[in-house]
Short mmCIF file of C-alpha atoms and ligand atoms in Angstrom, two decimals:
data_model
loop_
_atom_site.label_atom_id
_atom_site.label_comp_id
_atom_site.label_asym_id
_atom_site.label_seq_id
_atom_site.Cartn_x
_atom_site.Cartn_y
_atom_site.Cartn_z
CA MET A 4 197.95 -25.47 -27.96
CA VAL A 5 198.26 -29.20 -27.54
CA ILE A 6 198.08 -30.78 -30.94
CA ARG A 7 199.12 -34.28 -30.03
CA HIS A 8 198.70 -36.09 -26.82
CA GLY A 9 199.59 -39.58 -25.70
CA ARG A 10 202.60 -40.45 -23.65
CA ASN A 11 204.31 -37.81 -25.73
CA LEU A 12 202.93 -34.35 -25.80
CA VAL A 13 203.45 -31.95 -28.68
CA VAL A 14 202.56 -28.30 -28.36
CA ALA A 15 202.20 -25.80 -31.20
CA ASP A 16 203.26 -22.22 -30.49
CA ASP A 17 201.61 -19.13 -31.98
CA SER A 18 203.58 -19.50 -35.18
CA ARG A 19 202.56 -23.18 -35.31
CA ARG A 20 206.04 -24.44 -34.56
CA LEU A 21 205.90 -27.89 -32.96
CA ILE A 22 207.65 -28.45 -29.63
CA PRO A 23 207.72 -31.75 -27.74
CA CYS A 24 206.89 -30.98 -24.12
CA LEU A 25 206.94 -32.63 -20.76
CA PHE A 26 204.11 -31.95 -18.38
CA ARG A 27 203.59 -32.23 -14.68
CA GLN A 28 201.35 -35.01 -13.44
CA ASN A 29 199.44 -32.59 -11.22
CA LEU A 30 197.98 -30.86 -14.29
CA GLY A 31 195.64 -33.81 -14.73
CA GLN A 32 194.73 -35.27 -18.08
CA LEU A 33 195.83 -33.08 -20.97
CA VAL A 34 194.14 -33.76 -24.28
CA CYS A 35 194.34 -32.74 -27.89
CA GLY A 36 192.99 -29.20 -28.35
CA ASP A 37 193.92 -28.06 -24.84
CA ARG A 38 195.37 -24.58 -24.46
CA VAL A 39 198.34 -24.49 -22.14
CA ILE A 40 201.03 -22.29 -20.70
CA TRP A 41 204.48 -23.65 -21.42
CA ARG A 42 208.10 -22.57 -21.56
CA HIS A 43 211.24 -23.65 -23.32
CA THR A 44 213.60 -25.92 -21.44
CA GLY A 45 215.90 -26.19 -24.42
CA ASP A 46 216.00 -25.30 -28.10
CA ASP A 47 213.57 -27.98 -29.13
CA GLU A 48 211.83 -28.97 -25.97
CA GLY A 49 209.62 -27.46 -23.34
CA VAL A 50 207.54 -28.03 -20.29
CA VAL A 51 203.85 -27.37 -19.83
CA THR A 52 203.20 -25.53 -16.58
CA ALA A 53 199.47 -24.79 -16.65
CA LEU A 54 196.28 -25.83 -18.34
CA LEU A 55 193.94 -23.03 -19.43
CA PRO A 56 190.16 -23.37 -18.93
CA ARG A 57 188.32 -25.44 -21.54
CA THR A 58 185.25 -24.26 -23.43
CA SER A 59 184.16 -27.81 -24.25
CA LEU A 60 185.28 -31.35 -23.68
CA LEU A 61 184.58 -34.39 -25.76
CA SER A 62 184.87 -37.67 -23.91
CA ARG A 63 183.82 -41.25 -24.34
CA PRO A 64 183.28 -44.03 -21.85
CA ASP A 65 186.20 -46.47 -21.65
CA TYR A 66 185.77 -50.24 -21.17
CA SER A 67 185.02 -49.76 -17.48
CA GLY A 68 182.44 -47.04 -18.10
CA HIS A 69 184.60 -44.12 -16.96
CA ALA A 70 184.64 -41.03 -19.14
CA LYS A 71 187.91 -40.70 -21.03
CA ALA A 72 188.62 -37.28 -22.46
CA LEU A 73 189.29 -37.26 -26.21
CA ALA A 74 189.55 -33.62 -27.24
CA ALA A 75 189.08 -30.16 -25.77
CA ASN A 76 187.91 -26.76 -26.98
CA LEU A 77 185.99 -28.14 -29.88
CA THR A 78 183.49 -25.67 -31.32
CA GLN A 79 181.82 -27.65 -34.07
CA LEU A 80 180.71 -31.20 -34.75
CA LEU A 81 180.29 -32.06 -38.42
CA VAL A 82 177.90 -34.98 -38.67
CA VAL A 83 178.55 -36.62 -42.02
CA ALA A 84 175.80 -38.50 -43.86
CA ALA A 85 175.60 -39.80 -47.42
CA ALA A 86 173.22 -41.52 -49.79
CA GLU A 87 175.52 -44.53 -49.60
CA PRO A 88 175.59 -46.12 -47.05
CA PRO A 89 172.11 -44.82 -46.18
CA PRO A 90 172.05 -43.18 -42.75
CA THR A 91 170.31 -44.63 -39.78
CA GLY A 92 168.46 -41.60 -38.50
CA TYR A 93 168.92 -42.89 -35.00
CA LEU A 94 172.69 -42.52 -35.23
CA LEU A 95 172.42 -39.01 -36.68
CA ASP A 96 170.18 -38.01 -33.80
CA GLN A 97 172.62 -39.51 -31.30
CA TYR A 98 175.35 -37.28 -32.66
CA LEU A 99 173.11 -34.24 -32.54
CA VAL A 100 172.17 -34.98 -28.92
CA ALA A 101 175.87 -35.34 -28.13
CA ALA A 102 176.62 -31.94 -29.67
CA GLU A 103 173.83 -30.23 -27.71
CA ASN A 104 175.06 -31.85 -24.53
CA ILE A 105 178.68 -30.79 -24.81
CA GLY A 106 177.62 -27.35 -25.98
CA VAL A 107 179.06 -27.31 -29.48
CA GLU A 108 177.35 -26.42 -32.74
CA ALA A 109 176.39 -29.35 -34.99
CA VAL A 110 176.25 -29.16 -38.77
CA LEU A 111 174.84 -31.82 -41.04
CA LEU A 112 177.30 -32.47 -43.82
CA LEU A 113 175.78 -34.31 -46.77
CA ASN A 114 178.72 -35.88 -48.52
CA LYS A 115 178.59 -37.68 -51.88
CA ALA A 116 176.33 -34.95 -53.25
CA ASP A 117 177.08 -36.50 -56.66
CA LEU A 118 174.85 -39.44 -55.63
CA LEU A 119 172.00 -37.28 -54.34
CA THR A 120 169.19 -37.28 -56.90
CA PRO A 121 166.72 -34.38 -56.67
CA ASN A 122 164.08 -36.52 -54.96
CA HIS A 123 166.39 -38.54 -52.79
CA PRO A 124 164.81 -39.31 -49.37
CA LEU A 125 167.92 -38.00 -47.65
CA ARG A 126 167.05 -34.53 -48.94
CA ARG A 127 163.73 -34.69 -47.11
CA THR A 128 165.48 -35.71 -43.91
CA ALA A 129 167.98 -32.91 -44.37
CA ALA A 130 165.18 -30.39 -44.94
CA LEU A 131 163.70 -31.30 -41.59
CA TYR A 132 167.00 -30.85 -39.78
CA SER A 133 167.32 -27.52 -41.49
CA GLU A 134 163.82 -26.57 -40.30
CA ILE A 135 164.69 -27.29 -36.67
CA GLY A 136 167.73 -25.09 -36.93
CA TYR A 137 170.68 -27.15 -38.09
CA ARG A 138 172.86 -25.94 -40.88
CA VAL A 139 173.02 -28.40 -43.78
CA VAL A 140 175.90 -28.33 -46.25
CA GLU A 141 176.21 -30.48 -49.37
CA VAL A 142 179.62 -31.55 -50.57
CA SER A 143 181.27 -34.16 -52.71
CA SER A 144 184.79 -35.10 -51.78
CA LYS A 145 184.95 -37.07 -55.02
CA LYS A 146 183.85 -34.30 -57.39
CA MET A 147 185.19 -31.62 -55.03
CA THR A 148 181.93 -29.67 -55.17
CA GLY A 149 180.81 -27.57 -52.20
CA MET A 150 184.36 -27.56 -50.85
CA GLN A 151 184.59 -23.77 -50.80
CA GLN A 152 181.51 -23.57 -48.62
CA LEU A 153 182.89 -26.29 -46.36
CA ARG A 154 186.20 -24.47 -45.97
CA GLN A 155 184.33 -21.33 -45.02
CA LEU A 156 182.38 -23.28 -42.44
CA LEU A 157 185.62 -24.46 -40.86
CA GLN A 158 187.20 -21.02 -40.55
CA GLN A 159 187.82 -19.80 -36.99
CA GLN A 160 186.45 -23.11 -35.67
CA THR A 161 187.85 -26.26 -34.18
CA SER A 162 185.86 -29.03 -35.84
CA ILE A 163 185.62 -32.79 -35.94
CA LEU A 164 183.99 -35.10 -38.46
CA VAL A 165 181.81 -37.89 -37.14
CA GLY A 166 179.47 -40.35 -38.79
CA GLN A 167 179.06 -43.96 -39.75
CA SER A 168 181.72 -45.87 -41.61
CA GLY A 169 181.81 -45.41 -45.38
CA VAL A 170 180.20 -41.95 -45.61
CA GLY A 171 183.52 -40.43 -46.70
CA LYS A 172 185.10 -38.96 -43.57
CA SER A 173 188.66 -39.88 -44.46
CA SER A 174 188.09 -38.69 -48.04
CA LEU A 175 186.95 -35.34 -46.65
CA VAL A 176 189.96 -35.07 -44.35
CA LYS A 177 192.26 -35.75 -47.31
CA ALA A 178 190.44 -33.18 -49.42
CA LEU A 179 190.74 -30.56 -46.68
CA LEU A 180 194.35 -31.33 -45.82
CA PRO A 181 196.22 -32.00 -49.04
CA ASP A 182 199.57 -32.16 -47.22
CA LEU A 183 198.29 -34.56 -44.54
CA GLU A 184 201.07 -37.11 -45.08
CA VAL A 185 203.76 -34.45 -44.67
CA VAL A 186 202.15 -33.15 -41.48
CA ILE A 187 201.84 -36.65 -40.04
CA GLY A 188 205.47 -37.33 -40.90
CA ARG A 189 206.60 -34.18 -39.14
CA LEU A 190 204.49 -35.01 -36.11
CA SER A 191 205.73 -38.59 -35.91
CA GLN A 192 209.25 -37.23 -35.80
CA THR A 193 208.51 -34.57 -33.20
CA SER A 194 206.50 -36.81 -30.90
CA GLY A 195 208.77 -39.81 -31.30
CA LEU A 196 205.70 -41.94 -31.84
CA GLY A 197 206.52 -43.08 -35.36
CA LYS A 198 203.70 -44.76 -37.20
CA HIS A 199 201.40 -44.78 -34.19
CA THR A 200 200.79 -41.07 -34.64
CA THR A 201 197.49 -41.48 -36.47
CA SER A 202 195.88 -43.63 -33.78
CA TYR A 203 195.80 -40.66 -31.38
CA ALA A 204 193.55 -37.63 -31.61
CA THR A 205 195.52 -34.98 -33.48
CA LEU A 206 194.82 -31.37 -34.23
CA TYR A 207 195.53 -30.26 -37.79
CA PHE A 208 195.69 -26.61 -38.72
CA LEU A 209 193.70 -25.88 -41.84
CA PRO A 210 195.35 -23.95 -44.68
CA GLN A 211 193.33 -20.74 -44.14
CA SER A 212 192.27 -20.66 -40.51
CA GLY A 213 190.63 -23.03 -38.11
CA ALA A 214 191.56 -26.54 -37.14
CA LEU A 215 190.37 -30.09 -37.55
CA ILE A 216 190.77 -32.65 -34.78
CA ASP A 217 190.90 -36.15 -36.15
CA SER A 218 191.62 -39.78 -35.28
CA PRO A 219 189.72 -43.01 -35.81
CA GLY A 220 188.61 -42.78 -32.16
CA VAL A 221 187.28 -39.27 -32.60
CA ARG A 222 185.48 -40.10 -35.84
CA SER A 223 183.52 -42.94 -34.27
CA PHE A 224 182.90 -41.06 -31.03
CA ARG A 225 179.49 -41.44 -29.42
CA LEU A 226 178.33 -39.75 -26.30
CA ALA A 227 177.13 -41.76 -23.38
CA ILE A 228 173.98 -39.96 -22.28
CA THR A 229 173.72 -39.89 -18.55
CA GLY A 230 170.25 -38.60 -17.77
CA ARG A 231 166.79 -38.09 -19.22
CA ARG A 232 166.92 -34.34 -18.81
CA GLN A 233 170.14 -34.31 -20.83
CA LEU A 234 168.45 -36.40 -23.48
CA GLU A 235 165.39 -34.11 -23.63
CA MET A 236 167.63 -31.08 -24.06
CA GLY A 237 169.45 -32.86 -26.88
CA PHE A 238 166.39 -32.53 -29.13
CA ARG A 239 166.26 -28.83 -29.79
CA GLU A 240 162.73 -28.62 -31.19
CA PHE A 241 161.46 -30.23 -27.94
CA HIS A 242 162.64 -27.33 -25.79
CA ASP A 243 159.47 -25.25 -26.08
CA TYR A 244 157.31 -28.18 -25.01
CA LEU A 245 159.29 -29.38 -22.00
CA GLY A 246 157.45 -28.74 -18.77
CA GLN A 247 154.10 -28.58 -20.59
CA CYS A 248 153.11 -32.22 -20.12
CA GLN A 249 150.19 -33.13 -17.84
CA PHE A 250 152.52 -35.08 -15.55
CA SER A 251 155.60 -33.27 -14.39
CA ASN A 252 157.59 -36.51 -14.50
CA CYS A 253 156.23 -37.45 -17.96
CA SER A 254 158.57 -39.82 -19.76
CA HIS A 255 156.99 -38.91 -23.14
CA GLN A 256 156.34 -42.58 -23.88
CA GLN A 257 152.55 -43.00 -23.69
CA GLU A 258 151.27 -40.88 -20.84
CA PRO A 259 148.05 -38.93 -21.44
CA GLY A 260 148.47 -35.21 -21.92
CA CYS A 261 152.06 -35.49 -23.15
CA ALA A 262 152.99 -32.19 -24.83
CA LEU A 263 155.47 -33.92 -27.14
CA THR A 264 152.97 -36.58 -28.28
CA ASN A 265 150.46 -33.79 -28.89
CA ALA A 266 153.02 -31.80 -30.85
CA VAL A 267 153.61 -34.84 -33.06
CA ALA A 268 149.85 -35.23 -33.62
CA ALA A 269 149.64 -31.54 -34.54
CA GLY A 270 152.49 -31.96 -37.03
CA GLU A 271 154.81 -29.67 -35.07
CA ILE A 272 157.38 -32.34 -34.27
CA ALA A 273 158.42 -35.15 -36.63
CA ALA A 274 157.17 -38.52 -35.39
CA TRP A 275 160.53 -40.17 -35.98
CA ARG A 276 162.36 -37.61 -33.83
CA LEU A 277 160.12 -38.47 -30.87
CA ARG A 278 160.54 -42.16 -31.68
CA HIS A 279 164.33 -41.81 -31.58
CA PHE A 280 164.05 -39.97 -28.29
CA GLN A 281 161.92 -42.80 -26.88
CA GLN A 282 164.40 -45.43 -28.08
CA MET A 283 167.31 -43.56 -26.53
CA ALA A 284 165.38 -43.11 -23.27
CA LYS A 285 164.64 -46.84 -23.11
CA ARG A 286 168.29 -47.60 -23.64
CA LEU A 287 169.14 -45.20 -20.87
CA GLU A 288 166.86 -47.05 -18.45
CA ARG A 289 168.57 -50.34 -19.22
CA GLN A 290 172.02 -48.93 -18.49
P1 GDP G 29 184.88 -43.19 -44.06
O1 GDP G 29 184.73 -44.62 -43.63
O2 GDP G 29 183.74 -42.36 -43.55
O3 GDP G 29 186.20 -42.59 -43.71
O4 GDP G 29 184.73 -43.18 -45.65
P2 GDP G 29 185.85 -43.13 -46.79
O5 GDP G 29 186.45 -41.78 -46.91
O6 GDP G 29 186.79 -44.27 -46.59
O7 GDP G 29 184.96 -43.36 -48.10
C1 GDP G 29 184.18 -44.52 -48.30
C2 GDP G 29 183.92 -44.70 -49.79
O8 GDP G 29 183.14 -43.64 -50.29
C3 GDP G 29 185.21 -44.71 -50.63
O9 GDP G 29 185.09 -45.74 -51.58
C4 GDP G 29 185.22 -43.35 -51.29
O10 GDP G 29 185.87 -43.36 -52.51
C5 GDP G 29 183.76 -43.05 -51.44
N1 GDP G 29 183.48 -41.60 -51.45
C6 GDP G 29 183.98 -40.66 -50.61
N2 GDP G 29 183.51 -39.43 -50.93
C7 GDP G 29 182.69 -39.59 -52.00
C8 GDP G 29 181.87 -38.70 -52.78
O11 GDP G 29 181.83 -37.48 -52.58
N3 GDP G 29 181.14 -39.26 -53.78
C9 GDP G 29 181.16 -40.60 -54.05
N4 GDP G 29 180.39 -41.06 -55.04
N5 GDP G 29 181.90 -41.45 -53.33
C10 GDP G 29 182.66 -40.97 -52.34
ZN1 ZN G 30 155.49 -35.81 -22.10
#
């Protein structure tokens, strides 16, 4: 398993021992989370000889618009939101669309539960996400409440935390990985990257089971949506209505006989979910 990637690759073996490895150029781009075949070339070094098939791939567009792979074999996206700073629903929905598109489960993680009053509007938003089939988990990395449930959620999974700045992602990582500094130190030594270690996507094994992939780049990851069909599929409660519009090429903006607009009028789909879809679709057209 590739736990660090950059110019310097570090592989973890089954007993989680870290081995710096060389890899052949013809293997293509190896990323954090990749599973590989490798062999020892010395006591403390190895060579990667093959890349195993990936179950998912997270990538982001680089400055020239090309997709750059960030992490592989992710199974779960934890979308973090908090009462402070208040979430922009649009951003939450973007993350959920991204998760649907790369085929990984998304969970809404409400951090700073200590600030969530019983009637807080965020609870209403969360209830709707729960209704359309997303798991919602409340935690407080400050008061350490809900942490047991969060740890359970992370078992057997490879997860990442995403969400806007200030919602408590780094606090959560610290809470989940109490020996983070030690691990980073060990990795810096193994990879020869020194202090730059944290600027690359890194896979951290969690104390019980499961892993967390983290880096500033991963935390602020956003998917570039490439087509309207992809966007439609990203809204899971829309699925049953797709193909039911009067016009087969309906853009769900203001056409007559739009099944989604009708579903909103009938109270079956939240108006703001359709609005976010429409905003994302407009942005897509401008690309
Ligand atoms: P990030 O930008 O998402 O990584 O957020 P940080 O982890 O840096 O946290 C931003 C701020 O929120 C810091 O001042 C934290 O102390 C605070 N914070 C984090 N978790 C909690 C929490 O559970 N409750 C409260 N009240 N504050 C928190
Ligand atoms: Zn329509």
